[in-house]
Each structure stands twice: as structure tokens, then as C-alpha cells.
Rosetta silent file (secondary structure, phi, psi, omega in degrees, C-alpha in Angstrom):
SEQUENCE: MTFPQEKVDKIEKVLKEQGALQTCEVCHNHSFRIFEKYTYIILQDEQGVEEGQREFPAITTMCENCGHFNFHNVNAIFHPDEE
SCORE:     score description
SCORE:     0.000 S_00000001
   1 L     0.000  134.285  179.626  107.732   51.467   32.188 S_00000001
   2 L   -89.966  164.414  178.931  103.973   51.923   32.171 S_00000001
   3 L   -67.929  146.653  171.735  101.983   54.251   29.936 S_00000001
   4 L   -67.838  155.392 -176.759  101.381   57.791   31.179 S_00000001
   5 H   -56.450  -35.355  179.034   97.785   58.431   32.287 S_00000001
   6 H   -58.694  -40.763  179.861   97.168   60.595   29.190 S_00000001
   7 H   -70.676  -41.138  177.645   97.894   57.595   26.940 S_00000001
   8 H   -60.426  -43.039  178.878   95.714   55.250   29.024 S_00000001
   9 H   -61.069  -41.235  179.681   92.864   57.778   28.778 S_00000001
  10 H   -67.203  -42.675  178.271   93.243   57.947   24.980 S_00000001
  11 H   -58.691  -48.119 -179.909   93.328   54.143   24.681 S_00000001
  12 H   -60.531  -43.420  179.818   90.167   53.864   26.785 S_00000001
  13 H   -60.382  -48.012 -178.340   88.428   56.589   24.740 S_00000001
  14 H   -65.707  -44.051  179.775   89.242   54.935   21.403 S_00000001
  15 H   -63.216  -37.540  176.616   88.284   51.438   22.596 S_00000001
  16 H   -66.310  -42.590  178.640   84.961   52.760   23.911 S_00000001
  17 H   -61.101  -34.607 -179.724   84.293   54.570   20.613 S_00000001
  18 L   -83.137   -4.500  179.989   84.968   51.310   18.761 S_00000001
  19 L    80.180   16.035 -174.773   82.626   49.390   21.067 S_00000001
  20 L   -83.375   -9.168 -178.900   85.452   47.231   22.419 S_00000001
  21 L  -119.399   35.396 -176.577   84.685   47.847   26.110 S_00000001
  22 L   -88.027  -64.041 -174.799   80.962   47.164   26.163 S_00000001
  23 L  -141.619  133.601  175.862   80.314   43.601   27.336 S_00000001
  24 L   -63.829  131.288 -178.458   82.590   40.660   28.090 S_00000001
  25 L   -72.680  -12.680 -179.397   81.901   37.948   25.534 S_00000001
  26 L   -94.841  -55.132 -173.150   82.360   35.252   28.206 S_00000001
  27 L  -112.542   -3.980  178.025   80.491   36.444   31.336 S_00000001
  28 L    69.364   19.499  174.662   78.662   39.559   30.021 S_00000001
  29 L   -71.095  162.850 -178.357   80.279   41.815   32.646 S_00000001
  30 L  -119.502   14.848 -176.865   80.779   45.509   31.797 S_00000001
  31 L  -118.995  123.266 -176.624   83.986   46.298   33.700 S_00000001
  32 E  -124.884  149.718  172.222   87.404   46.030   32.044 S_00000001
  33 E  -106.472  136.943  175.171   90.988   46.707   33.062 S_00000001
  34 E  -103.058  121.701  177.723   93.412   48.165   30.499 S_00000001
  35 L   -72.925  139.880 -171.765   96.978   46.943   30.973 S_00000001
  36 L   -95.921   25.857  174.000   99.432   49.835   30.895 S_00000001
  37 L  -142.082  157.193  177.114  102.139   48.069   28.869 S_00000001
  38 L   -74.325  148.323  167.391  102.174   46.567   25.394 S_00000001
  39 E  -107.187  137.485  178.786  101.694   42.864   24.802 S_00000001
  40 E  -108.441  125.136  178.373  103.591   41.513   21.795 S_00000001
  41 E  -100.070  123.743 -176.722  101.963   38.833   19.680 S_00000001
  42 E  -104.725  126.622  175.580  104.486   36.798   17.715 S_00000001
  43 E   -87.539  132.704  179.234  103.496   35.083   14.483 S_00000001
  44 L  -145.852  159.443  177.827  105.219   31.763   13.907 S_00000001
  45 E   -95.874 -169.774 -177.594  104.857   28.689   11.757 S_00000001
  46 L   -62.293  -24.042 -178.072  104.793   25.022   12.804 S_00000001
  47 L   -81.295   -8.547 -179.157  108.575   25.023   13.235 S_00000001
  48 E   102.708 -165.649 -177.262  108.435   27.714   15.925 S_00000001
  49 L   -73.430  133.374  179.334  109.932   31.171   16.112 S_00000001
  50 L  -117.320  163.686  174.611  112.390   31.963   13.331 S_00000001
  51 L   -60.647  140.544 -178.534  114.887   34.726   12.764 S_00000001
  52 L    77.771   21.578 -178.512  113.151   37.771   11.323 S_00000001
  53 L   -58.255  159.957  179.848  109.897   36.833   13.031 S_00000001
  54 E  -105.913  129.166  177.870  106.932   39.134   12.810 S_00000001
  55 E  -130.049  151.692 -178.654  105.494   40.599   15.981 S_00000001
  56 E  -125.864  127.885  174.359  102.603   42.953   16.631 S_00000001
  57 E   -75.364  140.491 -179.193  102.221   45.268   19.626 S_00000001
  58 E  -135.927  152.388  169.662   98.809   45.033   21.251 S_00000001
  59 E   -92.444  132.097 -179.271   96.836   46.708   23.988 S_00000001
  60 E  -105.859  131.696  171.911   95.506   44.110   26.416 S_00000001
  61 E  -118.648  151.981 -178.756   92.192   44.433   28.201 S_00000001
  62 E  -136.276  134.092  174.448   90.892   42.045   30.850 S_00000001
  63 E   -65.825  129.453 -178.895   87.388   41.492   32.171 S_00000001
  64 L   -76.687   -6.999  178.001   87.446   42.342   35.873 S_00000001
  65 L   -95.498  -55.867 -174.093   84.922   39.593   36.617 S_00000001
  66 L  -106.160  -10.273  178.134   86.130   36.459   34.807 S_00000001
  67 L    83.988    8.127  179.033   89.631   37.506   33.684 S_00000001
  68 L   -62.470  131.800  179.391   89.004   37.002   29.952 S_00000001
  69 E   -95.563  145.714  168.606   91.710   38.752   27.895 S_00000001
  70 E  -130.033  146.301 -179.314   91.253   40.684   24.658 S_00000001
  71 E  -120.375  132.950 -176.740   94.063   42.021   22.486 S_00000001
  72 E  -123.514  123.247 -178.326   93.727   45.154   20.342 S_00000001
  73 E   -58.355  125.473 -179.597   96.231   46.007   17.601 S_00000001
  74 H   -56.056  -36.369 -177.864   98.068   49.208   18.536 S_00000001
  75 H   -67.499  -16.909  175.659   97.916   50.360   14.900 S_00000001
  76 H   -84.571  -13.831 -179.011   94.112   50.392   15.118 S_00000001
  77 H  -104.024  -44.854 -178.627   94.336   52.792   18.079 S_00000001
  78 L  -117.369  144.191  171.512   97.331   54.990   17.275 S_00000001
  79 L   -81.595  151.246 -176.840   98.674   56.153   13.948 S_00000001
  80 H   -51.539  -34.164 -179.157  102.434   55.456   13.505 S_00000001
  81 H   -74.793   -8.441  178.195  103.307   59.151   13.898 S_00000001
  82 H   -89.589  -13.217 -177.138  101.652   59.200   17.340 S_00000001
  83 L   -80.217    0.000    0.000  103.955   56.598   18.841 S_00000001
């Protein structure tokens, strides 16, 4: 299930306020796509994924020119009571 448009609009607003959607660090383009589902980043040690692993939900943005991805911690955008 994708995010409702209201949530996408809020994500875009917050990322713009934080300066996260200004310029691609790779190609210097100014156009980004916001993915409408969470990406989960899993922390693991050298042995691989273990039981009780730690994962973080992230908002993914992609430069529309070169495809460079950026990941933004959901907790920096939404407070826990907003989820």
C-alpha cells in the first residue's frame, strides 16, 4: 500500500524545509522523486542478520536525472504519535 497524497505532501514539505531536496550531490539536478512506501534499513554485524536485528524505516528519494538515492529517517520527519 502506498502513502496517501496528504502524507506525501507532508514528507515533501518537511524535506524541503530541511534542505534535503535542493540539489543532487552527484549530478547537481534539482528534481527528486519521493517513493511512496517505506524502505527499511537493517543494521547487521559481520556475521550477517541476527535474531532481534535492528531496522529503521526510511523515506527514499531519488534524483530524477541520475537515479541517486537518499534515505531519510522517518523519525526525523514524523513524531512517533503521528504514525
